[in-house]
Amino acid sequence: MKILVPVKQISVVDEDFELRADGKDVDPDYLDTEANEWDDYSYEAALEIMEAADGDVEVVPVTVGPDDAEDVLRRCLAKGGDRGIRVWDDDLVDATPAAIAKVLAKVVAKEQPDLVFTGTLSSDRSFAQTGVSLAAELGWPHVAVVTGIDWKPGDPKATLKRELEGGLIEEVSVECPAVLTIQLGINTPRYASLRGVKQAKEKPVQEWSLADLGLTGAELAAGASFRVRRMYKPETGRAELIEGTTAEQAARLAAIINELRGAA
Amino acid sequence: MSLLTRALQSGDEYLAAAVHPAVLPTQRQSLEKLLFATSRGKRQLAAAPYAPASLLEALASDDDPKVRIRVARNPSTPARALGRLAGGDASTALLSAIAAHKNAEPAILAVMQGMESPDIRAALCGNPKTPLKTLRALLPAATLAERKILAGNPNADAAMLRDLWDSGDIYVRAEVAAHPAAGPGLMDEAKRSLDPLVRRMLAANPAVTQDTLVALLSDPEAAVRAAAVRHLAPDDHAPERLASDPSSTVRRAEARHFTLPASAAARLAGDRDHWVRRWLARNPGTPDFVLRRLASDPESEVRRGVGRNRSCAVDLLRELAQDPVPWVRAGVALREDAPVDILHRLGEQSDIDVISAVGRNARTPPSILERIVRHENADVRRAVILNKRAPRSALEAVLEDPYPLNRALLARHPSLSFADLETMLRDPEPQVRFTAADALVKRPRPN
């Protein structure tokens, strides 16, 4: 039994940044990187199933990213799991979620997992598409924004919870194999122990190129679902900068609050 | 291996940053090669609040204007680096940042007084380092917005304040009324002002006379009376009358007054406003019989206030240590004068707030700390880490705490040994490595 967990190294924009010369993205010189928060929860969900199954489940983190994206895999492996997979090719720079899904589908074909857990979205791009696009590529059922999982190795179906508007919980069952996109708060992600961090450095990370997966850059580009035309900072909206002395600012703030409450 | 060698051999930028202020200028250059290798790295360091002054000084000479402006905005930048920045080819944005900087030398600020940029002028008007002479030079052409800022500058003198009072709007006058340098004449005018904001700000003026405060106790505006109560010296007010003031704001202020007479305290203990009772419960001047009454208040925050009150008697503490609400018991557990048997009992409990408080208490015996520090909850473990009196024996279990923030805070603990800190230099978290290196640099080596 196996759970594949795609994880992502996201970009964090510096407070004072510039755009790339082509105007389609932020200049990488102004970007920092960190692990996607949602993936902490999806990986924890997989580890919890692995630990409950007492060794009958393998959890494999996979990422699509350049050399330094290996950090997110090591971060996962420090918490549990024995190996990771990193896929990269220069043709994957600026890849859309649909292209990433095609790559991950090939990884799934090689690894044959019983379940795939992705984060609901990544905080840098917020498409929330990779998981559902992967399910579409595979022809597997999917459930999005999952907040509870009841599944044991060998179960043909998983019973899941989803949080809806108004505090409602929807309970659904899904046939396996399936792709689940995991929501924040489903669990409390653990921190890796120092021993785990040291051990993770020695764990194997397989590196695959597009060719290893039987894909080409042209093929992915042809299937791109959209292209970025430009990126820009919009004009400032209706925001009012409250100026003056502290007492004056407090008076203006009170006036705004009263205005909004219809009291003035 | 020295910290310098270790930083250079490992290429660890965080280690290098921590070591930078402690080495010779020639050695700094080798560290700077590592630290300033990329423009991104330089920008990040220039904006980092933890960056040592020596590094910011070095970055103040950088060719990249984006680096220099971040140095100018960094609150840790020392005066000398700001002087260097101001002396170069400085943009208006850079000069504005220097003009607003609290470490800028008065002489540098004075040089900028003739500049016309509104941002620079506003920054100079508000900077507490701007000398009086410069403030005076700014006044004649000051806009209303600038006058409001000038009126709040601690270096303004009585003559300037008179000018501002005569020419300003109600907000300028309110700032003038609160200014300690406003003379008796201005304060008298402020007392007679028809605007309650001006009278309230006057009541908050640390230089206002007790007579004026007593007069303001009869003000028709509750906010003015409350401000006057807060600043009154002992015995100069009318507690009996204020304790029954129709405004809860005034009664809350009264409940905080240290010299509250017993009769007024007794009256306030039955106040319908629970904030009044909370302030009274925390007031060290509240008499014992009132604290005993408040210890059985239906509001748990009031009972916690009694437990946190340094005047609370030990027998009352014992009673509150058995309160059904954990937050109240946690208040008792924070008391450094709590008897050890109470700490022992509270340390056995399961509530996280209670055991965290026991862990944080400087009087908690090591045997209890050694148990609490193994708790599964990271916040509870952190409470022990934050306890500066915790012995090393109690901290051993958290040297490899899985929560990085706990390890970073632990690296500042005075009970850690040199060997502990040296081990932490290999931590996977940069913040932990930096803090450990910083602690090693600042701590004198044992002979």
XYZ file of C-alpha atoms in Angstrom:
711
model
C 0.000 0.000 0.000
C 1.289 3.395 -0.930
C 0.321 7.051 -0.593
C 1.966 9.533 -2.936
C 2.121 13.096 -1.616
C 3.008 15.841 -4.112
C 4.617 18.759 -2.249
C 5.781 22.129 -3.495
C 8.479 24.665 -2.734
C 6.637 27.951 -2.966
C 7.939 31.437 -3.666
C 7.612 34.212 -1.114
C 7.796 37.746 -2.471
C 10.138 40.182 -0.759
C 8.472 43.300 0.708
C 10.188 45.532 -1.848
C 10.321 43.746 -5.201
C 10.708 44.287 -8.927
C 9.122 42.484 -11.845
C 11.022 40.425 -14.378
C 12.114 42.185 -17.579
C 9.308 40.464 -19.560
C 6.733 41.779 -17.046
C 5.201 38.356 -16.532
C 6.449 37.467 -13.080
C 8.425 38.745 -10.110
C 12.189 38.988 -10.593
C 13.523 35.783 -8.954
C 16.148 37.916 -7.209
C 13.338 39.195 -4.993
C 11.898 35.796 -4.146
C 12.541 33.608 -1.175
C 11.366 30.023 -0.916
C 9.628 27.921 1.676
C 7.477 24.812 1.904
C 3.798 25.158 0.993
C 1.741 25.248 4.192
C -1.052 23.017 2.822
C 1.467 20.289 2.063
C 2.417 20.078 5.744
C -1.136 18.932 6.394
C -1.389 16.516 3.462
C 1.933 14.905 4.404
C 0.875 14.636 8.042
C -2.404 12.999 6.965
C -0.420 10.396 5.014
C 2.010 9.820 7.902
C -0.868 9.296 10.335
C -2.306 6.570 8.094
C 1.160 5.023 7.730
C 1.721 4.955 11.481
C -1.742 3.547 12.200
C -1.096 0.762 9.675
C 2.097 -0.217 11.472
C 4.361 -0.508 8.450
C 1.869 -1.661 5.817
C 1.796 1.735 4.109
C 4.601 3.548 2.324
C 4.450 7.338 2.074
C 6.380 8.894 -0.796
C 6.766 12.661 -1.176
C 7.251 13.950 -4.707
C 8.025 17.425 -5.937
C 8.355 19.072 -9.316
C 11.078 21.661 -8.945
C 14.746 22.608 -9.434
C 17.703 21.471 -7.301
C 16.896 23.596 -4.258
C 13.344 22.195 -4.163
C 14.941 19.082 -2.721
C 14.777 20.923 0.613
C 11.010 20.401 0.798
C 11.458 16.683 0.212
C 14.111 16.444 2.941
C 11.785 18.392 5.228
C 9.091 15.776 4.647
C 11.480 12.855 4.986
C 12.675 14.262 8.315
C 9.177 13.579 9.623
C 8.779 10.117 8.086
C 8.985 8.147 4.868
C 12.029 6.463 3.391
C 12.493 8.003 -0.035
C 11.419 10.915 -2.194
C 11.112 11.781 -5.855
C 12.060 15.031 -7.565
C 11.179 15.750 -11.175
C 12.798 18.609 -13.033
C 13.571 19.833 -16.479
C 14.271 23.347 -17.713
C 11.102 23.082 -19.804
C 9.137 23.071 -16.541
C 9.993 26.692 -15.693
C 6.660 28.588 -15.607
C 4.731 25.315 -15.963
C 0.962 25.627 -15.477
C -0.923 23.388 -13.019
C -2.160 21.323 -16.009
C 1.436 20.650 -17.071
C 2.457 19.769 -13.501
C -0.544 17.417 -13.355
C 0.640 15.649 -16.524
C 4.061 15.156 -14.943
C 2.584 13.884 -11.691
C 0.295 11.527 -13.610
C 3.383 9.900 -15.096
C 4.866 9.581 -11.616
C 1.636 7.956 -10.436
C 1.807 5.542 -13.365
C 5.306 4.509 -12.263
C 4.616 4.391 -8.530
C 1.105 2.903 -8.571
C -0.077 4.451 -5.288
C -3.439 3.655 -3.691
C -4.087 7.282 -2.818
C -2.637 10.661 -3.755
C -2.825 13.497 -1.238
C -2.151 17.016 -2.486
C -2.576 20.299 -0.652
C -5.805 22.103 -1.563
C -3.709 24.889 -3.044
C -0.278 26.481 -2.915
C -0.043 29.867 -1.276
C 2.119 31.461 -3.990
C -0.116 30.840 -7.016
C -3.448 29.819 -5.429
C -4.756 28.002 -8.504
C -6.075 25.048 -6.452
C -5.852 23.105 -9.703
C -2.996 20.636 -9.463
C -4.862 17.987 -7.470
C -8.054 18.052 -9.495
C -6.143 18.252 -12.802
C -4.109 15.233 -11.735
C -7.294 13.297 -11.024
C -8.597 14.266 -14.471
C -5.329 13.125 -16.110
C -5.544 9.795 -14.291
C -9.265 9.346 -14.711
C -9.471 8.832 -10.926
C -12.161 10.159 -8.632
C -11.202 13.109 -6.510
C -12.481 14.915 -3.466
C -11.406 18.495 -2.823
C -10.902 20.449 0.427
C -10.861 17.365 2.639
C -10.970 17.957 6.401
C -11.234 14.357 7.629
C -10.118 10.953 6.320
C -11.261 7.497 7.381
C -9.338 4.896 5.377
C -7.284 1.838 6.221
C -5.016 -0.094 3.868
C -7.119 -2.456 1.799
C -10.372 -0.509 2.153
C -11.967 -0.177 -1.301
C -13.483 3.142 -0.322
C -12.432 6.077 1.831
C -14.919 8.022 3.928
C -14.115 11.692 3.927
C -15.283 14.913 5.505
C -15.439 18.272 3.780
C -16.154 21.560 5.471
C -18.811 23.666 3.757
C -20.187 27.175 4.177
C -22.142 27.882 7.339
C -20.143 25.391 9.384
C -21.719 22.386 7.636
C -19.781 19.153 7.275
C -20.321 16.983 4.218
C -19.445 13.311 4.592
C -18.637 11.570 1.322
C -17.244 8.225 0.291
C -14.920 7.775 -2.643
C -13.634 4.711 -4.415
C -9.906 4.139 -4.294
C -7.544 4.847 -5.885
C -8.393 8.512 -5.610
C -6.848 11.941 -5.393
C -7.659 13.972 -2.289
C -6.838 17.644 -1.881
C -6.271 18.309 1.807
C -7.381 21.409 3.659
C -5.526 23.238 6.437
C -6.541 22.183 9.937
C -7.248 18.545 9.128
C -4.569 17.635 11.680
C -1.721 19.154 13.646
C 1.432 18.767 11.560
C 4.391 17.533 13.547
C 7.797 19.148 13.690
C 10.714 17.050 12.594
C 13.041 15.925 15.353
C 16.705 16.869 15.046
C 17.497 13.193 14.636
C 14.894 13.016 11.864
C 16.497 15.988 10.107
C 19.915 14.292 10.239
C 18.531 10.980 9.010
C 16.643 12.665 6.173
C 19.926 13.850 4.685
C 20.846 10.218 4.014
C 17.518 9.123 2.547
C 17.428 8.556 -1.213
C 15.780 11.081 -3.515
C 15.206 9.809 -7.043
C 15.655 12.472 -9.717
C 13.652 12.136 -12.890
C 13.644 14.254 -16.006
C 10.771 14.683 -18.433
C 12.456 12.138 -20.691
C 12.528 9.614 -17.825
C 8.758 9.990 -17.671
C 8.253 9.794 -21.425
C 7.283 13.464 -21.737
C 8.625 16.377 -23.755
C 8.567 20.112 -23.110
C 6.732 20.678 -26.390
C 4.029 18.236 -25.366
C 3.491 20.059 -22.082
C 3.523 23.476 -23.751
C 0.909 22.352 -26.258
C -1.407 21.323 -23.441
C -0.993 24.552 -21.465
C -4.377 25.646 -20.202
C -3.478 29.342 -20.103
C -0.580 31.718 -20.471
C 0.395 34.720 -18.380
C 0.005 37.927 -20.390
C 1.402 40.302 -17.792
C 1.775 40.845 -14.052
C 1.368 44.280 -12.468
C 0.526 46.132 -9.293
C -2.941 47.637 -9.554
C -3.635 51.267 -8.728
C -4.395 51.887 -5.072
C -8.099 51.591 -4.382
C -10.362 53.591 -2.107
C -8.186 53.191 0.948
C -7.948 56.292 3.101
C -4.708 57.052 4.872
C -5.716 58.429 8.243
C -3.358 61.250 9.134
C -2.952 63.795 11.906
C -2.271 63.547 15.624
C -3.186 60.415 17.549
C -6.345 62.091 18.867
C -7.272 63.234 15.375
C -6.718 59.748 13.947
C -8.847 58.241 16.720
C -11.626 60.762 16.000
C -11.545 60.011 12.258
C -11.520 56.264 12.903
C -14.530 56.603 15.209
C -16.310 58.661 12.536
C -15.648 55.978 9.900
C -16.900 53.226 12.180
C -20.044 55.220 12.979
C -20.529 55.933 9.285
C -20.274 52.247 8.426
C -22.688 51.370 11.211
C -25.125 53.946 9.885
C -24.865 55.919 13.103
C -23.689 59.133 11.486
C 37.763 25.750 16.239
C 37.054 29.476 16.483
C 33.667 30.823 15.524
C 35.287 32.779 12.697
C 36.906 29.681 11.214
C 33.729 27.723 11.644
C 31.680 30.421 9.863
C 34.121 30.623 6.963
C 34.556 26.875 6.593
C 30.858 26.094 6.776
C 29.808 29.025 4.601
C 26.958 29.532 7.066
C 25.707 33.089 6.521
C 23.845 33.198 9.821
C 26.895 32.176 11.758
C 28.962 34.731 9.847
C 26.446 37.492 10.624
C 26.547 36.743 14.338
C 30.343 36.619 14.443
C 30.889 39.794 12.379
C 30.809 42.345 15.246
C 33.229 40.315 17.376
C 36.190 40.035 14.974
C 38.927 42.374 13.737
C 38.244 44.644 10.743
C 40.485 42.552 8.486
C 38.651 39.402 9.495
C 35.338 41.116 8.828
C 36.272 41.494 5.193
C 36.487 37.742 4.749
C 33.079 37.345 6.373
C 31.648 40.070 4.143
C 32.770 38.157 1.049
C 30.481 35.373 2.201
C 27.653 37.580 3.464
C 27.547 40.018 0.558
C 27.950 37.459 -2.216
C 24.498 38.117 -3.715
C 22.426 41.275 -3.999
C 19.462 39.382 -2.558
C 21.489 38.376 0.492
C 22.613 41.956 1.025
C 19.062 43.294 0.762
C 17.822 40.715 3.256
C 20.582 41.524 5.734
C 20.063 45.268 5.332
C 16.413 44.888 6.355
C 16.929 42.268 9.064
C 16.154 43.561 12.555
C 18.718 41.134 13.977
C 21.561 42.418 11.780
C 24.436 43.612 13.997
C 25.408 47.283 13.832
C 28.815 46.427 12.362
C 27.173 44.726 9.381
C 24.772 47.590 8.811
C 27.708 49.969 8.848
C 29.417 47.935 6.167
C 26.244 47.807 4.086
C 25.801 51.585 4.362
C 28.593 51.932 1.778
C 27.029 49.483 -0.684
C 26.625 50.550 -4.316
C 23.031 49.289 -4.531
C 20.580 52.090 -3.569
C 17.995 49.449 -2.578
C 20.435 48.100 -0.017
C 21.236 51.569 1.320
C 17.612 52.535 1.775
C 16.937 49.353 3.708
C 19.866 50.152 5.966
C 18.438 53.634 6.526
C 15.053 52.144 7.467
C 16.497 49.480 9.749
C 15.882 50.567 13.379
C 19.172 48.919 14.448
C 21.323 51.059 12.156
C 23.816 53.039 14.257
C 24.354 56.796 14.028
C 27.699 56.475 12.226
C 26.174 54.425 9.415
C 23.345 56.930 9.066
C 25.916 59.709 8.826
C 27.702 57.834 6.049
C 24.428 57.307 4.193
C 23.530 60.996 4.467
C 26.947 62.058 3.233
C 26.780 60.134 -0.015
C 24.640 60.528 -3.106
C 21.366 60.333 -1.221
C 17.888 60.255 -2.738
C 14.919 61.981 -1.121
C 13.575 58.616 0.026
C 16.901 57.801 1.666
C 17.095 61.197 3.386
C 13.495 60.832 4.597
C 14.387 57.516 6.194
C 17.435 59.091 7.890
C 15.389 62.113 9.001
C 12.898 59.759 10.689
C 15.545 57.511 12.254
C 15.725 57.536 16.051
C 19.493 56.902 15.968
C 20.266 59.869 13.699
C 22.618 62.429 15.211
C 21.081 65.893 15.825
C 23.854 67.438 13.712
C 22.846 65.378 10.655
C 19.204 66.274 11.156
C 20.086 69.930 11.432
C 21.760 69.840 8.007
C 18.471 68.748 6.462
C 16.352 71.594 7.833
C 16.363 73.576 4.589
C 15.207 70.728 2.394
C 11.819 71.203 0.802
C 10.675 67.611 0.496
C 7.446 67.231 2.534
C 8.513 63.716 3.578
C 11.854 64.948 4.938
C 10.216 67.912 6.703
C 7.556 65.697 8.301
C 10.209 63.231 9.453
C 12.308 66.020 10.978
C 9.266 67.518 12.721
C 8.519 64.192 14.410
C 12.002 62.953 15.244
C 12.721 63.290 18.994
C 16.409 63.740 18.085
C 15.735 66.872 16.019
C 17.302 69.804 17.926
C 15.207 72.777 19.020
C 17.040 75.110 16.640
C 16.002 72.954 13.678
C 12.438 72.692 14.927
C 12.301 76.482 15.167
C 13.633 76.775 11.621
C 10.919 74.434 10.370
C 8.082 76.280 12.120
C 7.521 79.398 9.966
C 6.799 77.475 6.756
C 5.173 74.513 8.497
C 1.873 73.240 7.096
C -0.963 72.409 9.467
C -0.016 68.710 9.260
C 3.590 69.569 10.147
C 2.439 71.785 13.035
C 0.550 68.841 14.496
C 3.729 66.785 14.420
C 5.862 69.636 15.782
C 3.482 70.081 18.708
C 4.207 66.501 19.777
C 7.992 66.775 19.519
C 9.515 66.566 23.022
C 12.193 69.148 22.105
C 9.681 71.909 21.361
C 9.954 74.775 23.868
C 7.336 77.041 25.425
C 7.766 79.787 22.800
C 7.236 77.350 19.939
C 4.268 75.836 21.684
C 2.710 79.289 22.139
C 3.097 79.918 18.396
C 1.567 76.518 17.606
C -1.324 77.100 20.033
C -2.134 80.482 18.510
C -2.006 79.274 14.909
C -3.202 75.677 15.157
C -6.506 73.852 15.032
C -8.046 71.893 17.880
C -5.722 68.903 17.371
C -2.604 71.091 17.446
C -3.892 72.665 20.669
C -4.588 69.255 22.142
C -0.969 68.224 21.476
C 0.262 71.482 22.990
C -1.921 70.927 26.067
C -0.271 67.532 26.619
C 3.274 68.851 26.138
C 5.373 68.989 29.343
C 7.050 72.201 28.135
C 3.770 74.102 27.845
C 4.054 76.845 30.455
C 1.514 77.791 33.131
C -0.140 80.320 30.818
C -0.846 77.782 28.068
C -1.978 75.204 30.584
C -4.396 77.688 32.056
C -5.815 78.437 28.622
C -6.087 74.720 27.956
C -7.972 74.258 31.241
C -10.489 76.845 30.111
C -10.787 75.406 26.579
C -14.318 74.590 25.466
C -13.070 71.478 23.730
C -13.013 68.351 25.937
C -10.169 66.864 23.865
C -7.886 69.748 24.887
C -8.876 69.406 28.553
C -8.384 65.629 28.437
C -4.912 66.004 26.920
C -4.085 68.599 29.563
C -5.078 66.132 32.266
C -2.587 63.662 30.736
C 0.258 66.207 30.790
C 2.927 64.965 33.238
C 3.780 68.589 34.142
C 0.244 69.690 34.972
C -0.283 70.955 38.520
C -2.233 68.987 41.104
C -4.579 71.970 41.506
C -5.474 71.798 37.834
C -6.066 68.048 38.077
C -8.327 68.501 41.077
C -10.262 71.147 39.151
C -10.591 68.782 36.187
C -12.163 66.151 38.462
C -15.321 68.240 38.239
C -15.244 68.372 34.438
C -18.590 67.557 32.781
C -16.801 65.104 30.409
C -16.162 61.612 31.816
C -13.009 61.120 29.695
C -11.484 64.277 31.199
C -12.337 63.219 34.761
C -10.871 59.742 34.107
C -7.626 61.219 32.746
C -7.372 63.490 35.780
C -7.884 60.590 38.191
C -5.104 58.604 36.507
C -2.559 61.363 37.042
C -3.524 62.638 40.437
C -1.030 62.329 43.259
C -2.203 60.500 46.375
C -4.717 62.237 48.639
C -5.483 65.081 46.261
C -8.758 63.779 44.974
C -12.218 62.934 46.124
C -12.395 59.150 46.084
C -15.761 58.821 47.695
C -17.397 60.943 45.065
C -15.460 59.377 42.176
C -16.212 55.843 43.319
C -19.842 56.603 42.582
C -19.186 58.556 39.376
C -21.874 57.769 36.761
C -19.151 56.959 34.177
C -17.576 53.512 34.322
C -14.469 55.000 32.637
C -13.925 57.216 35.681
C -14.621 54.385 38.125
C -12.172 52.110 36.258
C -9.481 54.779 36.527
C -10.298 55.226 40.199
C -10.093 51.472 40.820
C -6.473 51.539 39.627
C -5.469 54.302 41.989
C -2.862 53.076 44.438
C -4.016 55.186 47.378
C -7.660 54.306 47.131
C -9.241 54.595 50.617
C -10.793 51.464 52.048
C -14.338 52.823 51.938
C -14.066 53.697 48.242
C -12.512 50.306 47.475
C -15.359 48.580 49.290
C -17.887 50.494 47.233
C -16.098 49.707 43.942
C -15.912 46.003 44.848
C -19.655 45.849 44.267
C -19.540 47.792 41.001
C -21.730 46.392 38.243
C -18.940 46.946 35.686
C -16.623 43.944 35.908
C -13.689 45.941 34.507
C -13.902 48.176 37.566
C -13.698 45.083 39.778
C -10.841 43.638 37.659
C -8.753 46.780 38.053
C -9.533 46.866 41.740
C -8.504 43.219 42.092
C -5.118 43.971 40.478
C -4.531 47.139 42.530
C -1.779 46.482 45.128
C -3.334 49.198 47.304
C -6.663 47.400 47.617
C -7.200 46.445 51.279
C -7.190 42.824 52.332
C -10.892 42.665 53.251
C -11.827 43.883 49.758
C -9.519 41.368 48.077
C -11.204 38.603 50.089
C -14.570 39.728 48.796
C -13.273 39.893 45.201
C -11.754 36.411 45.542
C -15.283 35.011 45.356
C -16.432 37.304 42.528
C -18.562 35.536 39.900
C -16.197 36.808 37.150
C -13.160 34.529 36.879
C -10.989 37.385 35.554
C -11.645 39.295 38.789
C -10.585 36.292 40.870
C -7.485 35.889 38.685
C -6.720 39.553 39.334
C -6.722 38.870 43.071
C -4.370 35.934 42.565
C -1.982 38.100 40.518
C -2.090 40.937 43.075
C 1.185 41.109 44.999
C -0.746 42.171 48.109
C -2.844 39.010 48.120
C -2.315 37.116 51.387
C -0.939 33.578 51.318
C -4.088 31.992 52.762
C -6.122 33.668 50.027
C -3.652 32.387 47.428
C -4.163 28.874 48.781
C -7.899 29.324 48.352
C -7.523 30.599 44.783
C -5.152 27.743 43.983
C -8.237 25.537 44.273
C -10.470 27.686 42.078
C -12.572 25.652 39.634
C -11.372 27.827 36.704
C -7.853 26.854 35.490
C -7.088 30.441 34.355
C -7.473 31.600 37.965
C -5.194 28.822 39.239
C -2.690 29.741 36.500
C -2.633 33.285 37.910
C -1.626 31.876 41.300
C 1.012 29.673 39.678
C 2.678 32.724 38.181
C 3.263 34.242 41.622
C 6.949 34.072 42.495
C 6.075 34.399 46.178
C 3.673 31.468 46.080
C 4.581 28.814 48.672
C 6.432 25.862 47.164
C 3.768 23.365 48.272
C 1.220 25.251 46.132
C 3.578 25.118 43.132
C 4.051 21.391 43.720
C 0.294 20.835 43.743
C -0.372 23.018 40.692
C 2.533 21.400 38.866
C 0.730 18.058 39.118
C -2.335 19.355 37.272
C -3.188 18.637 33.657
C -4.383 22.044 32.481
C -1.913 23.599 30.064
C -2.300 27.165 31.370
C -1.653 26.043 34.935
C 1.434 23.944 34.263
C 2.815 26.519 31.837
C 2.572 29.097 34.609
C 4.330 26.755 37.035
C 7.026 26.189 34.392
C 7.506 29.927 33.981
C 7.735 30.627 37.730
C 11.288 31.455 38.823
C 10.647 29.866 42.240
C 9.541 26.486 40.908
C 11.892 23.773 42.192
C 14.077 22.061 39.535
C 12.455 18.670 40.150
C 9.083 20.043 38.977
C 10.623 21.848 36.000
C 12.422 18.682 34.930
C 9.047 16.935 34.711
C 7.109 19.783 33.087
C 9.741 20.326 30.398
C 8.986 16.862 28.994
C 5.363 17.780 28.301
C 4.009 16.926 24.851
C 2.737 20.477 24.337
C 5.353 22.809 22.823
C 3.908 25.851 24.647
C 4.357 24.168 28.040
C 7.946 23.243 27.208
C 8.542 26.814 26.070
C 7.347 28.116 29.451
C 10.287 26.348 31.091
C 12.631 27.594 28.374
C 11.517 31.149 29.134
C 12.144 30.656 32.848
C 15.517 32.366 33.268
C 16.089 30.602 36.601
C 15.611 27.133 35.122
C 18.789 25.124 35.747
C 20.527 23.296 32.926
C 19.260 19.966 34.285
C 15.725 21.140 33.459
C 16.716 22.297 29.986
C 18.559 19.191 28.851
C 15.362 17.606 27.579
C 14.646 20.523 25.234
C 18.096 20.825 23.686
C 16.683 18.789 20.807
C 13.118 20.125 21.031
C 11.395 19.430 17.712
C 9.811 22.903 17.681
C 12.387 25.274 16.123
C 11.112 28.373 17.975
C 11.691 26.613 21.280
C 15.284 25.848 20.336
C 15.838 29.432 19.161
C 14.576 30.791 22.487
C 16.540 28.177 24.386
C 19.770 29.377 22.753
C 19.363 32.630 24.736
C 19.089 30.853 28.081
C 21.853 31.792 30.546
C 21.998 28.295 32.059
C 23.186 26.640 28.841
C 26.821 25.619 28.770
C 29.345 26.555 26.103
C 29.202 22.988 24.869
C 25.404 23.244 24.462
C 25.717 26.416 22.438
C 28.454 24.938 20.273
C 26.220 21.961 19.517
C 23.446 24.358 18.552
C 25.719 25.918 15.922
C 24.946 22.807 13.841
C 21.169 23.144 14.198
C 19.210 22.880 10.925
C 17.321 26.097 11.722
C 19.233 29.290 10.815
C 17.583 31.267 13.621
C 18.899 28.782 16.194
C 22.420 28.870 14.762
C 22.443 32.669 14.715
C 21.182 32.958 18.286
C 23.654 30.368 19.576
C 26.562 32.096 17.813
C 25.386 35.473 19.092
C 25.241 34.094 22.640
C 28.746 32.634 22.311
C 30.103 35.931 21.003
C 28.565 37.911 23.860
C 29.298 35.508 26.693
C 32.691 35.744 28.406
C 34.603 32.503 28.122
C 35.307 30.726 31.414
C 38.965 30.635 32.399
